[in-house]
Coordinates of C-alpha atoms in Angstrom, one line a residue:
M915 CA -2.3 4.0 17.2
E916 CA -1.4 0.3 18.7
T917 CA -3.0 -2.5 18.4
D918 CA -1.0 -5.4 19.4
F919 CA -4.2 -5.0 22.5
Y920 CA -1.6 -7.2 24.7
K921 CA 0.8 -4.5 25.0
L922 CA -2.5 -2.5 25.2
L923 CA -3.3 -3.6 28.3
G924 CA 1.1 -4.1 29.7
V925 CA 0.4 -8.1 29.4
S926 CA 1.8 -11.5 28.3
R927 CA 0.0 -13.4 24.9
G928 CA -1.3 -16.3 27.9
A929 CA -1.8 -13.8 30.8
S930 CA -5.5 -15.6 32.6
D931 CA -8.8 -14.2 33.2
D932 CA -8.1 -12.2 36.7
E933 CA -3.6 -10.9 35.0
L934 CA -6.4 -9.8 32.1
K935 CA -8.8 -7.4 34.6
K936 CA -6.1 -6.7 36.9
A937 CA -4.0 -5.2 34.5
Y938 CA -7.2 -3.0 33.0
R939 CA -8.8 -2.1 36.1
K940 CA -4.8 -0.1 37.0
L941 CA -5.3 1.4 34.2
A942 CA -8.9 2.8 34.0
R943 CA -8.3 3.9 37.2
D944 CA -5.1 5.9 35.6
L945 CA -7.2 6.2 32.3
H946 CA -10.8 8.0 33.3
P947 CA -12.2 11.0 31.9
D948 CA -13.5 11.6 35.2
K949 CA -9.6 11.7 36.6
N950 CA -7.6 14.0 33.8
P951 CA -11.2 16.7 32.1
G952 CA -10.3 17.5 29.0
D953 CA -7.1 15.8 28.2
A954 CA -7.7 14.1 25.0
A955 CA -5.2 11.6 25.0
A956 CA -5.9 10.3 28.1
E957 CA -9.1 9.0 26.7
E958 CA -8.4 7.8 23.5
R959 CA -6.0 5.5 26.0
F960 CA -8.8 4.7 27.8
K961 CA -10.7 4.0 24.8
Q962 CA -8.5 1.4 23.6
V963 CA -7.1 0.3 27.1
T964 CA -10.8 -1.0 27.0
L965 CA -11.3 -2.5 24.2
A966 CA -8.3 -4.1 24.2
Y967 CA -10.3 -6.4 27.8
E968 CA -13.7 -6.3 25.9
V969 CA -11.5 -8.3 23.5
L970 CA -8.9 -10.5 25.3
R971 CA -12.2 -11.5 27.9
D972 CA -14.4 -12.8 25.9
P973 CA -13.2 -16.6 24.6
T974 CA -14.5 -16.1 21.0
R975 CA -12.8 -12.5 20.2
R976 CA -9.5 -13.1 22.3
Q977 CA -9.1 -16.9 19.7
R978 CA -10.0 -15.2 16.9
Y979 CA -8.0 -12.1 17.2
D980 CA -5.1 -14.2 19.0
A981 CA -5.5 -15.7 14.8
Y982 CA -6.1 -13.5 13.0
G983 CA -5.2 -9.7 14.7
V984 CA -7.5 -6.2 14.4
E985 CA -9.2 -8.4 10.9
G986 CA -10.1 -11.3 12.8
L987 CA -12.3 -8.4 14.7
R988 CA -14.0 -7.1 11.4
G989 CA -17.8 -6.6 12.2
A990 CA -17.7 -8.4 15.7
G991 CA -19.9 -5.1 16.7
G992 CA -22.7 -7.0 14.5
G993 CA -24.4 -5.4 11.5
G994 CA -22.3 -5.4 8.6
D995 CA -22.0 -3.9 5.2
P996 CA -22.7 -5.9 2.2
F997 CA -19.8 -3.8 0.1
A998 CA -17.2 -3.2 3.0
G999 CA -13.6 -3.4 1.8
A1000 CA -10.2 -2.6 3.2
G1001 CA -9.1 0.1 5.6
F1002 CA -10.6 -1.8 8.9
G1003 CA -9.0 0.1 12.0
L1004 CA -8.9 0.4 15.6
G1005 CA -11.5 3.1 15.7
D1006 CA -13.4 0.7 13.5
L1007 CA -13.5 -1.2 16.5
F1008 CA -14.8 0.8 18.6
E1009 CA -17.7 2.1 16.9
A1010 CA -18.8 -1.7 16.1
F1011 CA -17.7 -2.3 20.1
F1012 CA -19.1 -0.1 21.7
G1013 CA -21.0 2.0 19.6
S1014 CA -19.8 5.5 17.3
A1015 CA -19.9 7.8 20.3
A1016 CA -19.5 6.3 23.5
G1017 CA -19.5 8.3 26.6
F1018 CA -17.8 7.7 29.6
G1019 CA -18.9 8.8 33.9
A1020 CA -22.3 9.2 34.3
A1021 CA -25.4 9.1 31.9
G1022 CA -26.3 11.5 29.5
S1023 CA -23.0 13.4 29.8
R1024 CA -22.1 13.2 25.7
G1025 CA -23.3 14.1 22.9
G1026 CA -24.8 12.7 19.7
R1027 CA -23.6 11.3 16.6
R1028 CA -25.0 13.5 13.4
A1029 CA -27.5 11.4 11.5
G1030 CA -27.4 11.0 7.6
P1031 CA -26.3 8.8 5.8
M1032 CA -23.3 6.2 6.1
R1033 CA -19.8 6.7 3.9
G1034 CA -18.7 4.2 1.7
A1035 CA -16.3 2.2 1.9
D1036 CA -12.7 2.8 -0.2
A1037 CA -12.0 0.2 -2.7
E1038 CA -8.8 -1.3 -4.6
V1039 CA -7.5 -1.9 -8.0
S1040 CA -4.1 -3.2 -9.2
L1041 CA -2.5 -1.6 -13.1
T1042 CA 0.3 -2.7 -14.6
L1043 CA 2.2 -0.3 -16.5
D1044 CA 5.0 0.3 -19.3
F1045 CA 8.2 1.8 -17.9
E1046 CA 8.3 3.8 -20.2
E1047 CA 4.7 5.2 -19.0
A1048 CA 5.5 4.6 -15.0
V1049 CA 8.4 7.0 -16.2
F1050 CA 7.1 9.6 -18.4
G1051 CA 3.1 9.9 -16.3
V1052 CA 0.5 8.2 -18.8
E1053 CA -3.7 8.1 -17.9
K1054 CA -5.1 5.0 -18.4
E1055 CA -8.2 3.1 -17.8
V1056 CA -8.7 1.3 -14.6
T1057 CA -12.1 -1.0 -13.8
V1058 CA -13.6 -2.1 -10.5
R1059 CA -16.7 -4.3 -9.4
T1060 CA -17.3 -1.9 -6.0
A1061 CA -21.4 -0.3 -5.6
V1062 CA -22.6 2.6 -7.3
I1063 CA -25.2 4.4 -7.2
C1064 CA -29.0 2.6 -8.3
G1065 CA -30.0 4.0 -10.9
T1066 CA -33.6 3.3 -10.3
C1067 CA -34.6 4.8 -7.1
D1068 CA -31.8 7.5 -8.4
G1069 CA -29.9 6.2 -4.9
S1070 CA -32.9 6.8 -2.5
G1071 CA -33.2 3.6 -1.8
A1072 CA -37.3 4.5 -2.2
K1073 CA -39.8 2.6 -4.7
P1074 CA -40.5 5.3 -7.2
G1075 CA -43.1 7.9 -6.0
T1076 CA -42.7 6.9 -2.5
S1077 CA -39.9 8.9 0.1
A1078 CA -38.3 8.1 2.9
T1079 CA -39.7 9.1 7.2
T1080 CA -37.7 9.9 9.7
C1081 CA -37.4 6.6 12.0
A1082 CA -39.6 6.3 14.5
Q1083 CA -37.5 4.6 17.4
C1084 CA -34.4 6.5 17.3
A1085 CA -36.6 9.4 16.2
G1086 CA -34.7 11.2 13.1
V1087 CA -31.2 11.2 15.5
G1088 CA -29.9 7.8 14.7
E1089 CA -28.2 6.0 17.3
V1090 CA -29.7 4.2 20.5
R1091 CA -27.7 4.4 23.6
T1092 CA -27.7 1.4 26.4
V1093 CA -26.3 2.6 30.1
R1094 CA -24.6 -0.1 31.4
Q1095 CA -22.9 -0.6 34.9
S1096 CA -18.8 -1.9 35.1
L1097 CA -16.3 -2.2 36.7
L1098 CA -15.9 1.9 36.9
G1099 CA -19.8 3.0 36.8
Q1100 CA -22.5 3.7 34.9
M1101 CA -21.7 3.6 31.3
V1102 CA -23.2 5.3 28.4
T1103 CA -22.6 3.6 25.0
S1104 CA -24.6 4.1 21.5
R1105 CA -24.6 2.4 18.4
P1106 CA -25.9 2.7 15.0
C1107 CA -29.7 2.4 14.6
P1108 CA -30.3 -0.8 14.2
R1109 CA -33.5 0.1 12.7
C1110 CA -32.3 3.5 9.7
N1111 CA -28.8 2.2 10.2
G1112 CA -27.9 4.9 10.9
S1113 CA -29.8 7.1 8.4
G1114 CA -31.9 8.6 10.6
E1115 CA -34.9 7.8 8.0
S1116 CA -37.3 4.3 7.7
I1117 CA -38.5 3.2 4.5
A1118 CA -41.6 1.2 3.9
S1119 CA -41.4 1.1 0.4
P1120 CA -37.6 -0.2 -0.4
C1121 CA -36.8 0.2 -4.0
E1122 CA -36.3 -3.5 -6.5
S1123 CA -33.6 -2.3 -7.9
C1124 CA -31.7 -2.3 -4.6
R1125 CA -33.6 -3.6 -1.2
G1126 CA -33.9 0.7 -0.7
E1127 CA -30.3 -0.3 -0.4
G1128 CA -29.4 3.0 -2.8
R1129 CA -26.9 0.6 -4.7
V1130 CA -25.9 -2.0 -6.7
A1131 CA -22.6 -3.2 -6.9
D1132 CA -21.4 -3.2 -10.6
H1133 CA -18.3 -2.7 -12.5
R1134 CA -17.1 0.4 -13.1
T1135 CA -14.6 1.9 -15.5
L1136 CA -12.5 4.7 -14.7
R1137 CA -9.9 7.0 -15.7
V1138 CA -7.0 7.2 -14.1
T1139 CA -4.0 10.5 -14.2
V1140 CA -1.5 8.4 -13.7
P1141 CA 2.2 11.1 -12.0
A1142 CA 6.0 11.0 -14.5
G1143 CA 8.5 8.6 -11.9
V1144 CA 6.0 6.0 -10.6
D1145 CA 7.5 3.0 -9.3
S1146 CA 6.7 -0.4 -8.7
G1147 CA 4.2 -0.5 -4.5
I1148 CA 3.2 3.5 -4.8
V1149 CA -0.5 3.5 -4.3
L1150 CA -3.1 6.6 -5.5
R1151 CA -5.9 7.5 -3.8
L1152 CA -8.7 8.6 -5.9
G1153 CA -11.1 10.7 -3.7
D1154 CA -14.8 10.0 -3.6
R1155 CA -13.9 7.3 -6.1
G1156 CA -14.8 4.4 -4.1
A1157 CA -17.7 2.4 -3.7
A1158 CA -21.6 4.8 -2.7
G1159 CA -22.7 5.3 0.2
P1160 CA -25.8 3.7 1.7
R1161 CA -29.3 5.6 0.9
G1162 CA -26.9 8.1 -0.9
G1163 CA -24.0 8.6 1.7
P1164 CA -21.3 9.9 0.5
P1165 CA -18.0 7.5 -1.0
G1166 CA -15.2 5.8 -0.1
D1167 CA -11.9 6.9 -2.3
L1168 CA -10.3 4.1 -4.5
Y1169 CA -6.6 3.2 -3.7
V1170 CA -4.3 1.5 -6.9
H1171 CA -1.7 -0.8 -6.1
L1172 CA 0.7 0.5 -9.0
E1173 CA 2.8 -2.1 -10.6
V1174 CA 5.8 -1.3 -13.2
R1175 CA 6.7 -4.1 -16.3
P1176 CA 10.7 -4.1 -16.3
N1177 CA 13.1 -2.6 -19.1
A1178 CA 16.0 -4.4 -21.5
R1179 CA 17.8 -2.2 -21.7
F1180 CA 17.4 0.1 -18.6
T1181 CA 17.1 -0.2 -14.8
R1182 CA 15.5 2.1 -12.1
Q1183 CA 18.0 3.1 -9.4
G1184 CA 15.7 5.5 -7.2
N1185 CA 15.1 8.3 -9.9
D1186 CA 18.6 7.9 -11.8
L1187 CA 18.6 5.0 -14.5
V1188 CA 21.3 2.0 -15.5
H1189 CA 22.2 1.6 -18.3
E1190 CA 25.5 -0.8 -19.6
L1191 CA 27.6 -0.4 -22.3
H1192 CA 29.6 -2.8 -24.2
V1193 CA 33.0 -0.8 -25.6
S1194 CA 35.4 -3.5 -27.4
V1195 CA 39.4 -3.7 -26.0
A1196 CA 40.6 -1.6 -28.2
Q1197 CA 37.8 1.5 -28.1
A1198 CA 38.5 0.9 -24.8
A1199 CA 41.9 1.4 -25.3
L1200 CA 41.8 4.2 -27.4
G1201 CA 39.2 5.5 -26.9
V1202 CA 35.2 5.8 -28.9
H1203 CA 32.1 8.0 -28.9
V1204 CA 28.6 5.7 -28.9
G1205 CA 25.1 6.6 -30.5
L1206 CA 23.1 5.7 -26.7
T1207 CA 20.0 5.4 -27.8
T1208 CA 17.6 6.6 -24.8
L1209 CA 14.6 7.1 -23.0
D1210 CA 14.8 10.5 -24.3
G1211 CA 15.0 10.2 -28.1
E1212 CA 19.5 10.2 -29.5
D1213 CA 22.6 11.1 -27.5
E1214 CA 26.3 10.5 -27.6
V1215 CA 28.3 8.7 -24.6
V1216 CA 32.2 9.8 -25.0
V1217 CA 34.4 6.0 -23.2
P1218 CA 37.3 8.3 -22.9
P1219 CA 40.9 6.1 -24.0
G1220 CA 41.8 4.0 -21.8
T1221 CA 38.6 3.7 -19.3
Q1222 CA 38.6 0.1 -17.5
T1223 CA 35.5 -1.9 -16.8
G1224 CA 32.8 0.2 -14.3
R1225 CA 33.2 3.1 -15.7
V1226 CA 30.8 5.6 -15.2
V1227 CA 29.7 8.1 -17.4
R1228 CA 26.6 10.0 -16.7
L1229 CA 24.7 11.6 -18.6
R1230 CA 22.8 14.6 -16.5
G1231 CA 18.4 14.6 -16.7
N1232 CA 18.5 11.4 -18.7
G1233 CA 16.5 10.0 -15.5
V1234 CA 13.5 10.0 -13.8
P1235 CA 11.1 12.6 -13.3
D1236 CA 10.6 13.1 -9.6
V1237 CA 7.4 12.3 -9.0
N1238 CA 7.0 15.0 -6.0
G1239 CA 8.5 17.2 -9.6
R1240 CA 12.2 18.0 -7.8
G1241 CA 14.0 17.5 -11.0
R1242 CA 14.9 14.5 -12.8
G1243 CA 17.7 11.9 -12.1
D1244 CA 20.8 11.0 -14.2
L1245 CA 21.8 8.4 -16.7
L1246 CA 24.7 6.7 -15.2
V1247 CA 25.6 3.8 -18.2
Q1248 CA 28.4 1.5 -16.7
I1249 CA 31.5 0.2 -19.3
V1250 CA 31.5 -2.9 -19.9
V1251 CA 34.9 -4.7 -22.4
D1252 CA 34.2 -7.1 -23.7
T1253 CA 37.5 -9.7 -24.3
P1254 CA 37.6 -11.4 -27.0
T1255 CA 37.3 -14.9 -27.0
S1256 CA 38.2 -16.0 -29.9
L1257 CA 41.2 -15.0 -32.4
S1258 CA 41.7 -15.5 -36.6
P1259 CA 45.5 -15.7 -36.9
T1260 CA 45.8 -12.0 -37.4
D1261 CA 43.4 -10.8 -35.2
E1262 CA 46.5 -12.6 -32.6
R1263 CA 49.7 -11.7 -34.7
L1264 CA 48.3 -8.2 -34.0
L1265 CA 48.1 -8.7 -30.4
R1266 CA 51.4 -11.2 -29.9
E1267 CA 53.2 -7.9 -32.1
L1268 CA 51.4 -5.3 -29.3
A1269 CA 52.4 -7.3 -26.2
A1270 CA 56.3 -6.9 -27.6
A1271 CA 55.6 -4.0 -28.1
R1272 CA 55.0 -3.2 -24.0
G1273 CA 57.7 -5.6 -23.0
E1274 CA 54.4 -7.1 -21.3
D1275 CA 54.6 -11.0 -21.2
V1276 CA 52.1 -13.6 -22.8
D1277 CA 51.3 -17.0 -22.7
P1278 CA 52.8 -19.0 -25.9
P1279 CA 51.1 -20.0 -29.2
D1280 CA 49.4 -22.8 -28.7
S1281 CA 50.9 -26.1 -31.2
G1282 CA 50.6 -29.8 -30.5
L1283 CA 48.9 -32.7 -29.7
F1284 CA 47.6 -30.8 -26.5
S1285 CA 46.6 -27.3 -28.2
K1286 CA 45.3 -30.3 -31.1
I1287 CA 43.1 -32.1 -28.1
R1288 CA 41.9 -28.6 -26.4
S1289 CA 40.5 -26.3 -30.0
A1290 CA 38.8 -30.3 -31.0
F1291 CA 36.3 -28.9 -26.9
K1292 CA 36.3 -25.5 -27.9

């Protein structure tokens, strides 16, 4: 869904009021539901350009939008939720400005919303995992401060021994409607009832613990099942584990943002693991079997004779499980041949004999004053 209001209207960011009005009127004529009956896409587009115009035509809202984008308009329609969190979208903005069941055309042409408690806000929390926990999966506990059901009134918002009654202002519908004149004629807009906040009920004697909200802010500890194969940046969604809704409304969701600590021996490339294995010149030349402790336990890496630095030995199935259950990656062992930097006289003699046998040219042994000076700085 497009959230660049200037792009929606087809104008530049420095557009004047007249340019905004001209662009909106043209789009509104083309997209109006009366001109496109039964076209849901056109109606949705009409809503978007209407919202864009309503925001940009107001200097205060436009300034806020230019500075902070859509998020800067949070709560621009009034009201507000003390427990509100992330997840504020363009649809929420439309409801904030025009109501949840805004209609177009003749008055009363659209139906009303269903009364009832509002859904709670989504909550977010971060969870840091060890490398092995991310590879194989784990169960962890997270603690999040959010809205929980009030224990005194059990979420009703009414003082114990009392109950809610039908809202007198909206007659239990949960919304109030307004008919106003627009550029295109009469427009019916609806918004949550300000007296009952859209619940359709009024509380004469609010609960003293939650002040009629039906929920209170508190810390809540939850157990999270982390699947095998996750990585940093993955977000787990726990349905109905977010903030409790007001007055018994359904809860929101909990989003768990994962961060994985690095491992000193293994790095990750997708579902493969990478490990550097250092071998000597002799081991690389003659070959060797090297024991290696993997994340699954002990294994053996076969280094063939004549191995060069950069060669990769693949241990299949020793990598990271696919988070969607589609098999498992491999362990890629990258060979690094270490050239000795300090030789004993015996080592040097043997290497020179090897070079001579292979007909290879090497520098003669260091001798004299310059050799001694170089040795003093080693």
